[in-house]
Tab-separated table of C-alpha atoms and ligand atoms in Angstrom:
chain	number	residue	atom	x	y	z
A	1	UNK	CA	-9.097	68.513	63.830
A	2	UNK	CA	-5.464	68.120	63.840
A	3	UNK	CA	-4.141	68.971	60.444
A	4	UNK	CA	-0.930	69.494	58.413
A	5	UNK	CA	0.552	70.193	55.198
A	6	UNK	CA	3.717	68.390	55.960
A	7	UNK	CA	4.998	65.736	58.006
A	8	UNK	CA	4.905	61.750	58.385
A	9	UNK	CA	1.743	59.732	56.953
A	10	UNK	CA	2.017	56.328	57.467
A	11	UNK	CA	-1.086	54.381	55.804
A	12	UNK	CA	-1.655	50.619	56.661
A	13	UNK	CA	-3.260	48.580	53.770
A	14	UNK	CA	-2.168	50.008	50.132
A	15	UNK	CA	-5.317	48.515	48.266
A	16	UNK	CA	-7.978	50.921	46.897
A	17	UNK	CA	-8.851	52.891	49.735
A	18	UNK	CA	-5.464	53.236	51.173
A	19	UNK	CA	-3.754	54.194	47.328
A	20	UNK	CA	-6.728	56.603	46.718
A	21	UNK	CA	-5.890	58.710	50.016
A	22	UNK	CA	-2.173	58.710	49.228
A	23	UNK	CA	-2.463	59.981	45.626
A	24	UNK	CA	-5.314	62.031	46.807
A	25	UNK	CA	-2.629	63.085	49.368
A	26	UNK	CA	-0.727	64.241	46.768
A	27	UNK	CA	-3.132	65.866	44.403
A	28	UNK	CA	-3.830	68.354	48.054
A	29	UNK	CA	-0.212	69.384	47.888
A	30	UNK	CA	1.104	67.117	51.043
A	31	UNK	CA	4.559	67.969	50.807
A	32	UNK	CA	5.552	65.193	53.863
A	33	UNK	CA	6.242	61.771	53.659
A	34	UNK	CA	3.736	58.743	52.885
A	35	UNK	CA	4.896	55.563	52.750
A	36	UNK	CA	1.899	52.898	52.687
A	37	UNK	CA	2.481	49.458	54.200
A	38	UNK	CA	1.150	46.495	52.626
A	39	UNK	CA	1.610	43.284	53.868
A	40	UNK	CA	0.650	41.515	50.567
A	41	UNK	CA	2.101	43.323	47.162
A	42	UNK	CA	-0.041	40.473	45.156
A	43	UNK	CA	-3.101	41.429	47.029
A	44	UNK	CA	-4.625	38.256	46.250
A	45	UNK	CA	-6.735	38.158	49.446
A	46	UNK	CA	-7.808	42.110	49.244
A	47	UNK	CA	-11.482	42.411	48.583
A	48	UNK	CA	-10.587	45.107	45.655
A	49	UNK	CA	-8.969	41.942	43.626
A	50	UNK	CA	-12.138	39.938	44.619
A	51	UNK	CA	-14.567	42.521	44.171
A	52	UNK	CA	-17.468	42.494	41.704
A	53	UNK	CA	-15.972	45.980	41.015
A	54	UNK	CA	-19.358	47.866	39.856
A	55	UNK	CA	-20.759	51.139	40.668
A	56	UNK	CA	-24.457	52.340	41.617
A	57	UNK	CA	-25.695	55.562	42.624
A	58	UNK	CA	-28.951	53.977	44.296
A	59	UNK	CA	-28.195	53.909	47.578
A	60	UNK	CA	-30.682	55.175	50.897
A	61	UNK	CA	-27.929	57.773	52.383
A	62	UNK	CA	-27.023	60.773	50.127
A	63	UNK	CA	-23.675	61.143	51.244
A	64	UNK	CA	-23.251	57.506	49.654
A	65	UNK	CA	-24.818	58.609	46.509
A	66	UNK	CA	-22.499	62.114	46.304
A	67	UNK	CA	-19.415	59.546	46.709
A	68	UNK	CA	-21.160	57.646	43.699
A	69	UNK	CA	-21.557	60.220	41.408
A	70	UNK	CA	-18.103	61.272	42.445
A	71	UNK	CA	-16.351	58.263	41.357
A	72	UNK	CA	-18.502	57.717	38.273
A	73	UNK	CA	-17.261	60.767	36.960
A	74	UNK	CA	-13.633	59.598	37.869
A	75	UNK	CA	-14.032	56.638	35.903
A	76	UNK	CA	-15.781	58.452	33.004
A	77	UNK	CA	-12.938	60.485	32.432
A	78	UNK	CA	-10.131	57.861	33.722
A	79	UNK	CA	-7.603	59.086	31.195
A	80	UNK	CA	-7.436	62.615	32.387
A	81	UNK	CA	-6.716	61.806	35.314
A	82	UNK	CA	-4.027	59.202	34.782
A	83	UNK	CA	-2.942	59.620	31.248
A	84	UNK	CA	-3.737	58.166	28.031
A	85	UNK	CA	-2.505	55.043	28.741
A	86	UNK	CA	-5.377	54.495	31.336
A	87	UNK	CA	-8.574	52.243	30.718
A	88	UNK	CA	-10.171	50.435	33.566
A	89	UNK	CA	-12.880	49.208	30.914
A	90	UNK	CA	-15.711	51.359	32.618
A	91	UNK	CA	-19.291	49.920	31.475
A	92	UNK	CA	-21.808	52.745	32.104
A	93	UNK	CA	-25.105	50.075	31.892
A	94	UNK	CA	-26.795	50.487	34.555
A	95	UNK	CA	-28.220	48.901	37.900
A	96	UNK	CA	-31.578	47.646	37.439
A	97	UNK	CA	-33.141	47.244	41.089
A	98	UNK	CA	-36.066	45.223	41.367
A	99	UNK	CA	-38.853	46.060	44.167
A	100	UNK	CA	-42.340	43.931	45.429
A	101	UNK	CA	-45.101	45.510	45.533
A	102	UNK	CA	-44.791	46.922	49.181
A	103	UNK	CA	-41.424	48.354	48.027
A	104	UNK	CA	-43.007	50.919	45.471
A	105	UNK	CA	-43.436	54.219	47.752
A	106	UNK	CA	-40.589	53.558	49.660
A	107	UNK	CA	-38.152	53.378	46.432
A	108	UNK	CA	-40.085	56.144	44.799
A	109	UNK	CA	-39.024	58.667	47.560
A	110	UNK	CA	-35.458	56.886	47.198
A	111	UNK	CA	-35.220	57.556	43.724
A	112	UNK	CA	-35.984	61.427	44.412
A	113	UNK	CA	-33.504	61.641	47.149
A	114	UNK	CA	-31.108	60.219	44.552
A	115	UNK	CA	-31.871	62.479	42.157
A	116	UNK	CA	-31.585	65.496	44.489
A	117	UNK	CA	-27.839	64.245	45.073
A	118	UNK	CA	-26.924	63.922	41.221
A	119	UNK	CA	-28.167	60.342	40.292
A	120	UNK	CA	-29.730	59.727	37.380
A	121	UNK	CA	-32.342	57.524	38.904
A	122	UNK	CA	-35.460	56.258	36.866
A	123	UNK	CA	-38.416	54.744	37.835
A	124	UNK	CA	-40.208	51.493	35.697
A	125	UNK	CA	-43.601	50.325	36.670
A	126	UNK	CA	-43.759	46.539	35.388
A	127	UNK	CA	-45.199	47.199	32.029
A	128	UNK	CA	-41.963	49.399	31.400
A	129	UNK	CA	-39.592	47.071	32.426
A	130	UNK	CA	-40.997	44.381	30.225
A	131	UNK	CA	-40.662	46.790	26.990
A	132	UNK	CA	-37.158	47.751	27.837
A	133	UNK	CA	-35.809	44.793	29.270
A	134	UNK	CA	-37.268	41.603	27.799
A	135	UNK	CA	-36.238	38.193	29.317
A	136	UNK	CA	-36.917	39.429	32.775
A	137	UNK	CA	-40.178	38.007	34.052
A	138	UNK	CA	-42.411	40.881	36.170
A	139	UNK	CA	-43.988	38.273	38.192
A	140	UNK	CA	-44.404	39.864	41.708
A	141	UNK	CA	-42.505	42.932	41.120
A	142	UNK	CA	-44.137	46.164	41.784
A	143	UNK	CA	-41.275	48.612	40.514
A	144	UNK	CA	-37.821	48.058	38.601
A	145	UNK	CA	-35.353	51.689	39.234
A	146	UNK	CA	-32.582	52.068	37.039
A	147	UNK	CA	-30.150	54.563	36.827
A	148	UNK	CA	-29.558	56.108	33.822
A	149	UNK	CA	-25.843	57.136	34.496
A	150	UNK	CA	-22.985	57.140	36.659
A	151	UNK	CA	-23.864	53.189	37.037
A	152	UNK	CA	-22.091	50.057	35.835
A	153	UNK	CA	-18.740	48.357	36.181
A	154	UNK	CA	-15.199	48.226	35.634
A	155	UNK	CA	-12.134	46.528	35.637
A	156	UNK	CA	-11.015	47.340	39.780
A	157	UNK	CA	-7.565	45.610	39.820
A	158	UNK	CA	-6.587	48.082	36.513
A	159	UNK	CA	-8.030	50.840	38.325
A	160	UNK	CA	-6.052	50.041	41.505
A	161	UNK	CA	-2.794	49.717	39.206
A	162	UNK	CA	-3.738	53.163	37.735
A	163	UNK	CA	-3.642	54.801	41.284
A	164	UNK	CA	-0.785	52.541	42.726
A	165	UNK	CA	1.554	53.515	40.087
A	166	UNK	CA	0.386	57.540	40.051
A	167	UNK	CA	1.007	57.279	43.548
A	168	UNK	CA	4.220	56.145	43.459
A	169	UNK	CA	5.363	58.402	40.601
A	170	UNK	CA	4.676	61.021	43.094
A	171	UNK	CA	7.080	60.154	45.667
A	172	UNK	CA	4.567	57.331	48.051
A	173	UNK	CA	6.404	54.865	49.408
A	174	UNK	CA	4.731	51.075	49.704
A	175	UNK	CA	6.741	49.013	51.805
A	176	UNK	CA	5.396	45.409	52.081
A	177	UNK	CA	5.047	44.355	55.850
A	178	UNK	CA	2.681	43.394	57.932
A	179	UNK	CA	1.804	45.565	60.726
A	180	UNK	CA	1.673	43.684	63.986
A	181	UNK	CA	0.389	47.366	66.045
A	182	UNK	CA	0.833	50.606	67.213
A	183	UNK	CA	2.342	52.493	69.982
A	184	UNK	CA	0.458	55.464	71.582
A	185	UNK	CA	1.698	58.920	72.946
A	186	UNK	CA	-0.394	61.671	74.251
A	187	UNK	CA	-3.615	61.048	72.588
A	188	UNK	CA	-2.200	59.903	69.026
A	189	UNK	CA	-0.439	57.276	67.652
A	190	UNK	CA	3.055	57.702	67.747
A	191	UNK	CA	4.470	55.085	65.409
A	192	UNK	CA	3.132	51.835	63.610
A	193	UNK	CA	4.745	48.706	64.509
A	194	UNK	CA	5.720	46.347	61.837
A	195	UNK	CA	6.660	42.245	61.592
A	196	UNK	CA	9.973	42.753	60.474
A	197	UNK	CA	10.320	44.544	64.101
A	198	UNK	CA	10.677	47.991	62.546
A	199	UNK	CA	8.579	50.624	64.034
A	200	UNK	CA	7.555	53.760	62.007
A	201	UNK	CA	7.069	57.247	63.391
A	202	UNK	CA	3.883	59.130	62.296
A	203	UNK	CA	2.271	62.245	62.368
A	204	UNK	CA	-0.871	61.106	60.835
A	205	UNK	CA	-1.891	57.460	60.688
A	206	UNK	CA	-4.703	55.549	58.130
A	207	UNK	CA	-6.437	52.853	58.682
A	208	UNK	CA	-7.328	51.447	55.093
A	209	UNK	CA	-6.892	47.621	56.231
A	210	UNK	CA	-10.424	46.351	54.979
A	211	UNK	CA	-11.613	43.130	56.020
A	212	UNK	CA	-8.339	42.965	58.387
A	213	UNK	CA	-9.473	46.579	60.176
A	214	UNK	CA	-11.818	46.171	63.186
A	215	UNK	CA	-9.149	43.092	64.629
A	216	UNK	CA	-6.096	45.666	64.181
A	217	UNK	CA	-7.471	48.499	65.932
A	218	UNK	CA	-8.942	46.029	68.745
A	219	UNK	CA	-5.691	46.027	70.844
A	220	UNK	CA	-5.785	49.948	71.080
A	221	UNK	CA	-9.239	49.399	72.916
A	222	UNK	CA	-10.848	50.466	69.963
A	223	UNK	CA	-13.726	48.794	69.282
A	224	UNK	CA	-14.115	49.319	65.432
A	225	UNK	CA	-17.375	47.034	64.528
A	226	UNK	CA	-15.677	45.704	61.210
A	227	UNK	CA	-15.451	42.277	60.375
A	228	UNK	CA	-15.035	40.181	57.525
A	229	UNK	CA	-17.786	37.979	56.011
A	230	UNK	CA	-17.409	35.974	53.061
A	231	UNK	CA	-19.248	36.830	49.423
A	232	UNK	CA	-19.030	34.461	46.508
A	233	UNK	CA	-18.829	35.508	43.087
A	234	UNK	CA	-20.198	32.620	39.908
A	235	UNK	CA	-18.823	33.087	36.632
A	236	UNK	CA	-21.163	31.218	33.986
A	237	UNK	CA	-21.958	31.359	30.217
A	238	UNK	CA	-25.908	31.016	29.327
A	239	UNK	CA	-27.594	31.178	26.243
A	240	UNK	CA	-29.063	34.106	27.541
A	241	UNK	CA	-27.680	36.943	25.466
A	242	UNK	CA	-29.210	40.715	25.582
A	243	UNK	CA	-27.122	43.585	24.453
A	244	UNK	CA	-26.932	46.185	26.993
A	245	UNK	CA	-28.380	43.956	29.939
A	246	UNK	CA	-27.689	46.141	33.025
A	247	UNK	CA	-26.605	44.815	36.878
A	248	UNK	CA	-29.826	43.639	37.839
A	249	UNK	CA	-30.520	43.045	41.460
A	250	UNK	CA	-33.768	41.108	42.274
A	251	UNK	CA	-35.785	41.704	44.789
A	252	UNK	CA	-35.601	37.953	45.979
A	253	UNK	CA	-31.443	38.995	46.830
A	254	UNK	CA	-29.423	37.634	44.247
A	255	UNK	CA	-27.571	39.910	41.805
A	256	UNK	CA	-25.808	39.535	38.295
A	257	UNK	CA	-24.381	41.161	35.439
A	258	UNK	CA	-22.349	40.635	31.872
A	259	UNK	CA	-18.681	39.877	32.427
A	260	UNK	CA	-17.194	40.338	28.829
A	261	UNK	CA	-19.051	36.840	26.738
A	262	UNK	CA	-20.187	35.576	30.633
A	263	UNK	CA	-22.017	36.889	33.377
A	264	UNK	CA	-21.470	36.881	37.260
A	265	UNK	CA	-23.452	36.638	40.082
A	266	UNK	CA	-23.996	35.780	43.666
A	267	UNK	CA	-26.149	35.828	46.635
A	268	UNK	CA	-25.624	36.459	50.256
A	269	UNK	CA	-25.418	33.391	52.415
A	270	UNK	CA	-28.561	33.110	54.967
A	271	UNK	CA	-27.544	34.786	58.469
A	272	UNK	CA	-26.869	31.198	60.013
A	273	UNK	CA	-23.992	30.212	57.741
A	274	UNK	CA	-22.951	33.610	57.872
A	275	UNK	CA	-20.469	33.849	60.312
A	276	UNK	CA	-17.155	36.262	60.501
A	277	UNK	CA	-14.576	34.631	57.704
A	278	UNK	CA	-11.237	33.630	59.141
A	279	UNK	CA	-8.950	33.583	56.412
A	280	UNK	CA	-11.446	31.540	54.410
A	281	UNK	CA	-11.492	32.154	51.009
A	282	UNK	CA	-13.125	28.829	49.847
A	283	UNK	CA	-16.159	29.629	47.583
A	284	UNK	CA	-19.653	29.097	48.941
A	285	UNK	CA	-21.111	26.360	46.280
A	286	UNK	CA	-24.172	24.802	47.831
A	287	UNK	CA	-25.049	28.676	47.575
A	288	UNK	CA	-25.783	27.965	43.527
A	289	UNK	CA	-27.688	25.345	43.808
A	290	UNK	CA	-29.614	26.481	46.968
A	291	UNK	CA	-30.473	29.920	46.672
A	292	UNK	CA	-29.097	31.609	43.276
A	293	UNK	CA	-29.575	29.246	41.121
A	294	UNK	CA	-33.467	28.895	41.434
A	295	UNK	CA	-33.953	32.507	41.649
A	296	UNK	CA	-31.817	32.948	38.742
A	297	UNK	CA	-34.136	30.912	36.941
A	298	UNK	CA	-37.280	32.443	37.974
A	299	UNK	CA	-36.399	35.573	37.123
A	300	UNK	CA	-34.919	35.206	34.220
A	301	UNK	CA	-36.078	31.614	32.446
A	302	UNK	CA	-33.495	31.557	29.505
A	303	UNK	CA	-31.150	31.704	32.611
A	304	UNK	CA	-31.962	28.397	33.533
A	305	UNK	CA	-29.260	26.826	30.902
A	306	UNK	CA	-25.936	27.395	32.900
A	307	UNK	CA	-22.787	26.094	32.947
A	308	UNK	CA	-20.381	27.134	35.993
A	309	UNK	CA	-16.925	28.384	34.673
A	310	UNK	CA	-15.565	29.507	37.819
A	311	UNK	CA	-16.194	30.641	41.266
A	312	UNK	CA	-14.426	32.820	43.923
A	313	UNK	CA	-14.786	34.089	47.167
A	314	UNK	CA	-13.444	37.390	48.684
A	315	UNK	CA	-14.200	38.971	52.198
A	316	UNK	CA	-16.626	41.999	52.508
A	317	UNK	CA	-15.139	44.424	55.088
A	318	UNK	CA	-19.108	44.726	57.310
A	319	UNK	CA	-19.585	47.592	59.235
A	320	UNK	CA	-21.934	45.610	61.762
A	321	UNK	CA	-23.557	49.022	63.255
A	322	UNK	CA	-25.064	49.827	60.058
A	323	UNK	CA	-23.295	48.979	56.454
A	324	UNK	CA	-21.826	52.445	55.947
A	325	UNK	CA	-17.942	53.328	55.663
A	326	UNK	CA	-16.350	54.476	58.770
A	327	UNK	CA	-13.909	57.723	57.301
A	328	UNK	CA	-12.612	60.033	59.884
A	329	UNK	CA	-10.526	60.272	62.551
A	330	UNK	CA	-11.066	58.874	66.037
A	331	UNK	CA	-12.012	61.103	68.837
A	332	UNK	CA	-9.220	60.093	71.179
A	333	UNK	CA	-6.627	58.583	69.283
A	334	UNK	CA	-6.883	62.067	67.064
A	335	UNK	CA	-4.402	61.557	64.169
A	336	UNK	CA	-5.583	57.902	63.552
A	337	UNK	CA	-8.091	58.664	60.631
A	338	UNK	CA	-10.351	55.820	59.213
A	339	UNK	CA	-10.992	54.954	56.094
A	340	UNK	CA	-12.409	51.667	56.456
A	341	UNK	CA	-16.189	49.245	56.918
A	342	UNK	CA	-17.316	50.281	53.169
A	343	UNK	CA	-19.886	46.833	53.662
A	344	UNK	CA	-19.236	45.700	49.949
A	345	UNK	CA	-19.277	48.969	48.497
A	346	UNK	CA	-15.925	50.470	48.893
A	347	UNK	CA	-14.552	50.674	45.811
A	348	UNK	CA	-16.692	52.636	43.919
A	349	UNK	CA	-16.153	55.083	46.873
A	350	UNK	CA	-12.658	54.814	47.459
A	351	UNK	CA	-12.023	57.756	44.578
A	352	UNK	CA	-14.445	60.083	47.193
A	353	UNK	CA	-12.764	58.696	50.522
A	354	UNK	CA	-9.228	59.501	49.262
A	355	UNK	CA	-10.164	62.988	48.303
A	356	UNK	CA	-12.143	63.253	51.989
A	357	UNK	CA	-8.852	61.856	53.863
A	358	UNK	CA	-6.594	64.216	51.928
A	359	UNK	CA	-8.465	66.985	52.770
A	360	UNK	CA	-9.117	66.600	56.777
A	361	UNK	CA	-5.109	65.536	57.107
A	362	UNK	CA	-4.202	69.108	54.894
A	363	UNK	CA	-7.094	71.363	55.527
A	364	UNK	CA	-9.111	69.696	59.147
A	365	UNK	CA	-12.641	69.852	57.286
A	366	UNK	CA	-13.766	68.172	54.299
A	367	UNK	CA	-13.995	70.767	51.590
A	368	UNK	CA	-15.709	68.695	48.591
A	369	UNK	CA	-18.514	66.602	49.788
A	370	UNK	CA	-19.326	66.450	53.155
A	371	UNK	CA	-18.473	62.787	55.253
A	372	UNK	CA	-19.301	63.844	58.420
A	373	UNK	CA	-22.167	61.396	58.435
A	374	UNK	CA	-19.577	58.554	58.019
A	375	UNK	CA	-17.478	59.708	60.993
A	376	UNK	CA	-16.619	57.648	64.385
A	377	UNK	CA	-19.359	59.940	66.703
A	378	UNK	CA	-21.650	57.110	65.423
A	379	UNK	CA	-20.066	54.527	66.348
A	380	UNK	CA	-18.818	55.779	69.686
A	381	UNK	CA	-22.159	56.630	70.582
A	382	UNK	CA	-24.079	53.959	68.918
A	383	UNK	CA	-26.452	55.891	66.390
A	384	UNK	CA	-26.157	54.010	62.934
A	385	UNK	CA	-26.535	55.588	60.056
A	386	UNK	CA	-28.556	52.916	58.524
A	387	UNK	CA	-28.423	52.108	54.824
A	388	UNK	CA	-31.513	50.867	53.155
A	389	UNK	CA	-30.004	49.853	49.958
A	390	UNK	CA	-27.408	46.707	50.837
A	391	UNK	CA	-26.237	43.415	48.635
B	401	LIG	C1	-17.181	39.376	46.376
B	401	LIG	C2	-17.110	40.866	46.552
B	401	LIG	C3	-17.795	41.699	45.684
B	401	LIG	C4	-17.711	43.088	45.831
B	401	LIG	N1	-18.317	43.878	44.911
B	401	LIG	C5	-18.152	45.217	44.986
B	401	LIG	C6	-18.694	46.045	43.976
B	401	LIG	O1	-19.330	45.585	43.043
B	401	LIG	N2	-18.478	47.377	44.076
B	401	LIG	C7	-17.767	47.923	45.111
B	401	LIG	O2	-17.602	49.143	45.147
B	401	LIG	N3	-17.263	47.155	46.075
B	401	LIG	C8	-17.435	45.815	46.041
B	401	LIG	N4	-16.919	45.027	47.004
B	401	LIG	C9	-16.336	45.655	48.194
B	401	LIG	C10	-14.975	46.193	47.892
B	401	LIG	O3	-14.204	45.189	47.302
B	401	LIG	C11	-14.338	46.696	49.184
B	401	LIG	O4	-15.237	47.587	49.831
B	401	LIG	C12	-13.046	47.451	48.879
B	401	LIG	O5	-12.213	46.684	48.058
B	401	LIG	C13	-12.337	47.795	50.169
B	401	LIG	O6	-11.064	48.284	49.836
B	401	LIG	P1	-9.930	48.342	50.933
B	401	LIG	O7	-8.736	48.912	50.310
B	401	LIG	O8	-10.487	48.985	52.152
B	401	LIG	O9	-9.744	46.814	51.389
B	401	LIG	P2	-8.880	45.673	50.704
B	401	LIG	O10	-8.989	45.692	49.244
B	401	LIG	O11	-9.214	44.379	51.389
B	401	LIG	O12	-7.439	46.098	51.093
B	401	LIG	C14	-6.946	46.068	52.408
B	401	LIG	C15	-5.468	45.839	52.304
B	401	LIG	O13	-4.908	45.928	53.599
B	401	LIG	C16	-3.865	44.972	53.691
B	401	LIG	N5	-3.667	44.688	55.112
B	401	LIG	C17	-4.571	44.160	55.965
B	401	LIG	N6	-4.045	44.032	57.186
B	401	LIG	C18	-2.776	44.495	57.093
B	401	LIG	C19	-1.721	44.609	58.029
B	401	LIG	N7	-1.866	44.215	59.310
B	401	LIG	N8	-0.546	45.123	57.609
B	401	LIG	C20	-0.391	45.532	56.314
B	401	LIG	N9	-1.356	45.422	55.383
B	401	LIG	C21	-2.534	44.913	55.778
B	401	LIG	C22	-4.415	43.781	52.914
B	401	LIG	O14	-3.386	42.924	52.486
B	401	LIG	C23	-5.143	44.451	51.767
B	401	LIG	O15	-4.360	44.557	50.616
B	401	LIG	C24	-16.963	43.647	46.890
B	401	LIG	C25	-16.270	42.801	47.762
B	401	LIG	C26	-16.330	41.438	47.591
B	401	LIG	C27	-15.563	40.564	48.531
């Protein structure tokens, strides 16, 4: 692969995963120019400020768990890496995973593939997860797996302040615009276009534009299968109160977690009201009552007392081949890298996909964990790289 340790990177979106590849940039020694164009410095529709901003290692493909346990030990040791001042409130408590019965060998051998990759991954038949977490009924659950470490949450808008501004301190540029497209010479992309009608030369250019990515690229004949699909978030307060009560995902769908005093939660929507979010941001309440409500309350019974503080609704950026991030460049367009399609898990990666971008714009090859799996061959040729373990 093309690579350089100078020159012009131009990176389109400057949310998480496009400020973790241009401090990563950095941190490799680029000694060119990056500016980052963002066409929204409040970044009040980016799915980073709309995220449920948590972090699990249990996932079915181990280059997603390496990424995990990559960022987990970021966030454990946030201040080292961005100075005292740093806190992104990191909660190390857990995902608790709930299985049925049919579930049990198939997230056994899971667990043991996470393990192999650095998780922390334990495994609680339903006697065990009644003794260690009471309040949440067994009833038709054949396994519970919790990881021990490297899980939990955190505050992602501080985080993406922590990076912006390290970023910036080391000479990147963000320059809000909106880019409107590209122009192509000889097999690359020669400069980014922008609203304002200023066009930028590049040597290297990322695509970190989330939800926004698979429509930008589209015009280049690039056929990036990432689309936005709207996730709602509830914010309640319940009588339920349990110290150290972990993410719990049930097997029935529906997730939640403590939020400081509250919790949050959510549930996808059913496949027929799920269709690709234009610019709608207006949260999904007939989903409460519906779907997440009831479960809620089945699961967990003191749950059923709820009162609805808030609710919000951000865009998950769905790689429709198969849930998994799309980081690489493409095979024709050569210096247009990707770092994009993270399905609603991108920002507990996007510590791991800065690092990988740095290193295949300075060095061609990744040199700390290994994202070939993630790369565009897939989706060219139509092989997902399927992901067992999506919310
Ligand atoms: C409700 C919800 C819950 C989630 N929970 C989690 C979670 O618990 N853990 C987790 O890891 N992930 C979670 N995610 C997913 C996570 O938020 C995303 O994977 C991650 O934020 C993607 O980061 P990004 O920088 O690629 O995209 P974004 O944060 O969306 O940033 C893309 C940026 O590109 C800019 N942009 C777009 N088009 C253009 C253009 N043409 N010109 C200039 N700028 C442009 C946008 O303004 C935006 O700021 C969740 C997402 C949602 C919606």
């Amino acid at each position: 692969m093309l690579h350089a340790s100078s020159g012009r990177v131009v990176i389109v979106g400057g949310a998480i995963m496009g400020s973790f590849s241009a401090w990563a940039l950095r941190q490799a020694g680029f000694a060119g120019t990056i500016t980052v164009v963002e066409k929204d410095s409040t970044y009040q529709h980016s799915s980073t400020a709309l995220s449920a901003a948590s972090i699990r290692t249990q996932f079915g493909t181990p280059t997603n768990v390496q990424m995990s346990v990559y960022g987990a030990e970021m966030f454990r040791h946030i201040k080292t890496v961005f100075g005292d001042e740093a806190d992104i409130g990191y909660q190390e408590k857990g995902y608790l995973i709930l299985g049925g019965p049919d579930d049990v060998a198939e997230r056994i051998a899971a667990a043991e593939m996470q393990r192999e990759h650095g998780a922390d991954i334990i495994v609680l038949d339903p006697l065990e997860l009644s003794a260690r977490f009471p309040g949440i009924s067994v009833d038709g659950i054949g396994l519970g797996t919790f990881g021990a470490q490297h899980e939990g949450w955190f505050d992602a808008w501080s985080l993406l302040s922590h990076v912006r501004r390290a970023a910036r301190q080391l000479g990147v540029d963000y320059v809000q615009a909106t880019v409107t497209g590209f122009e192509t010479d000889d097999a690359k992309v020669a400069g980014v276009l922008l609203s304002n009608g200023a066009r930028m030369a590049c040597d290297f250019c990322v695509l970190a534009a989330g939800a926004w990515s698979g429509r930008l690229v589209a015009p280049l004949g690039i056929d990036l299968p990432v689309v936005p699909k709207k996730r709602t978030v509830f914010s309640f307060k319940t009588p339920f109160n349990r110290s150290n009560f972990p993410m719990l995902f049930d097997a029935s769908g529906f997730w939640v977690r403590p939020e400081g005093k509250d919790y949050i939660g959510g549930i996808q929507p059913p496949p027929e009201t799920d269709a690709d979010s234009d610019g709608d941001f207006e949260p999904q309440f007939e989903l409460l009552e519906d779907a997440f409500w009831p479960l809620l309350a089945t699961r967990i019974p003191e749950m059923e007392q709820l009162r609805l503080q808030r609710a919000w609704a951000g865009h998950y950026e769905v790689n429709t081949l198969d849930h998994n991030g799309v980081v690489g460049a493409h095979d024709e367009l050569t210096n247009l890298i990707f770092a994009t399609g993270f399905s609603g898990h991108g920002v507990m990666h996007a510590p791991a996909v800065g690092r990988g971008v740095a290193e295949l714009i300075t060095s061609g090859s990744y040199t700390t964990i290994d994202m070939n799996a993630l790369g565009w061959a897939r989706i060219r040729n139509s092989t997902p790289l399927v992901e067992t373990i999506v919310y």
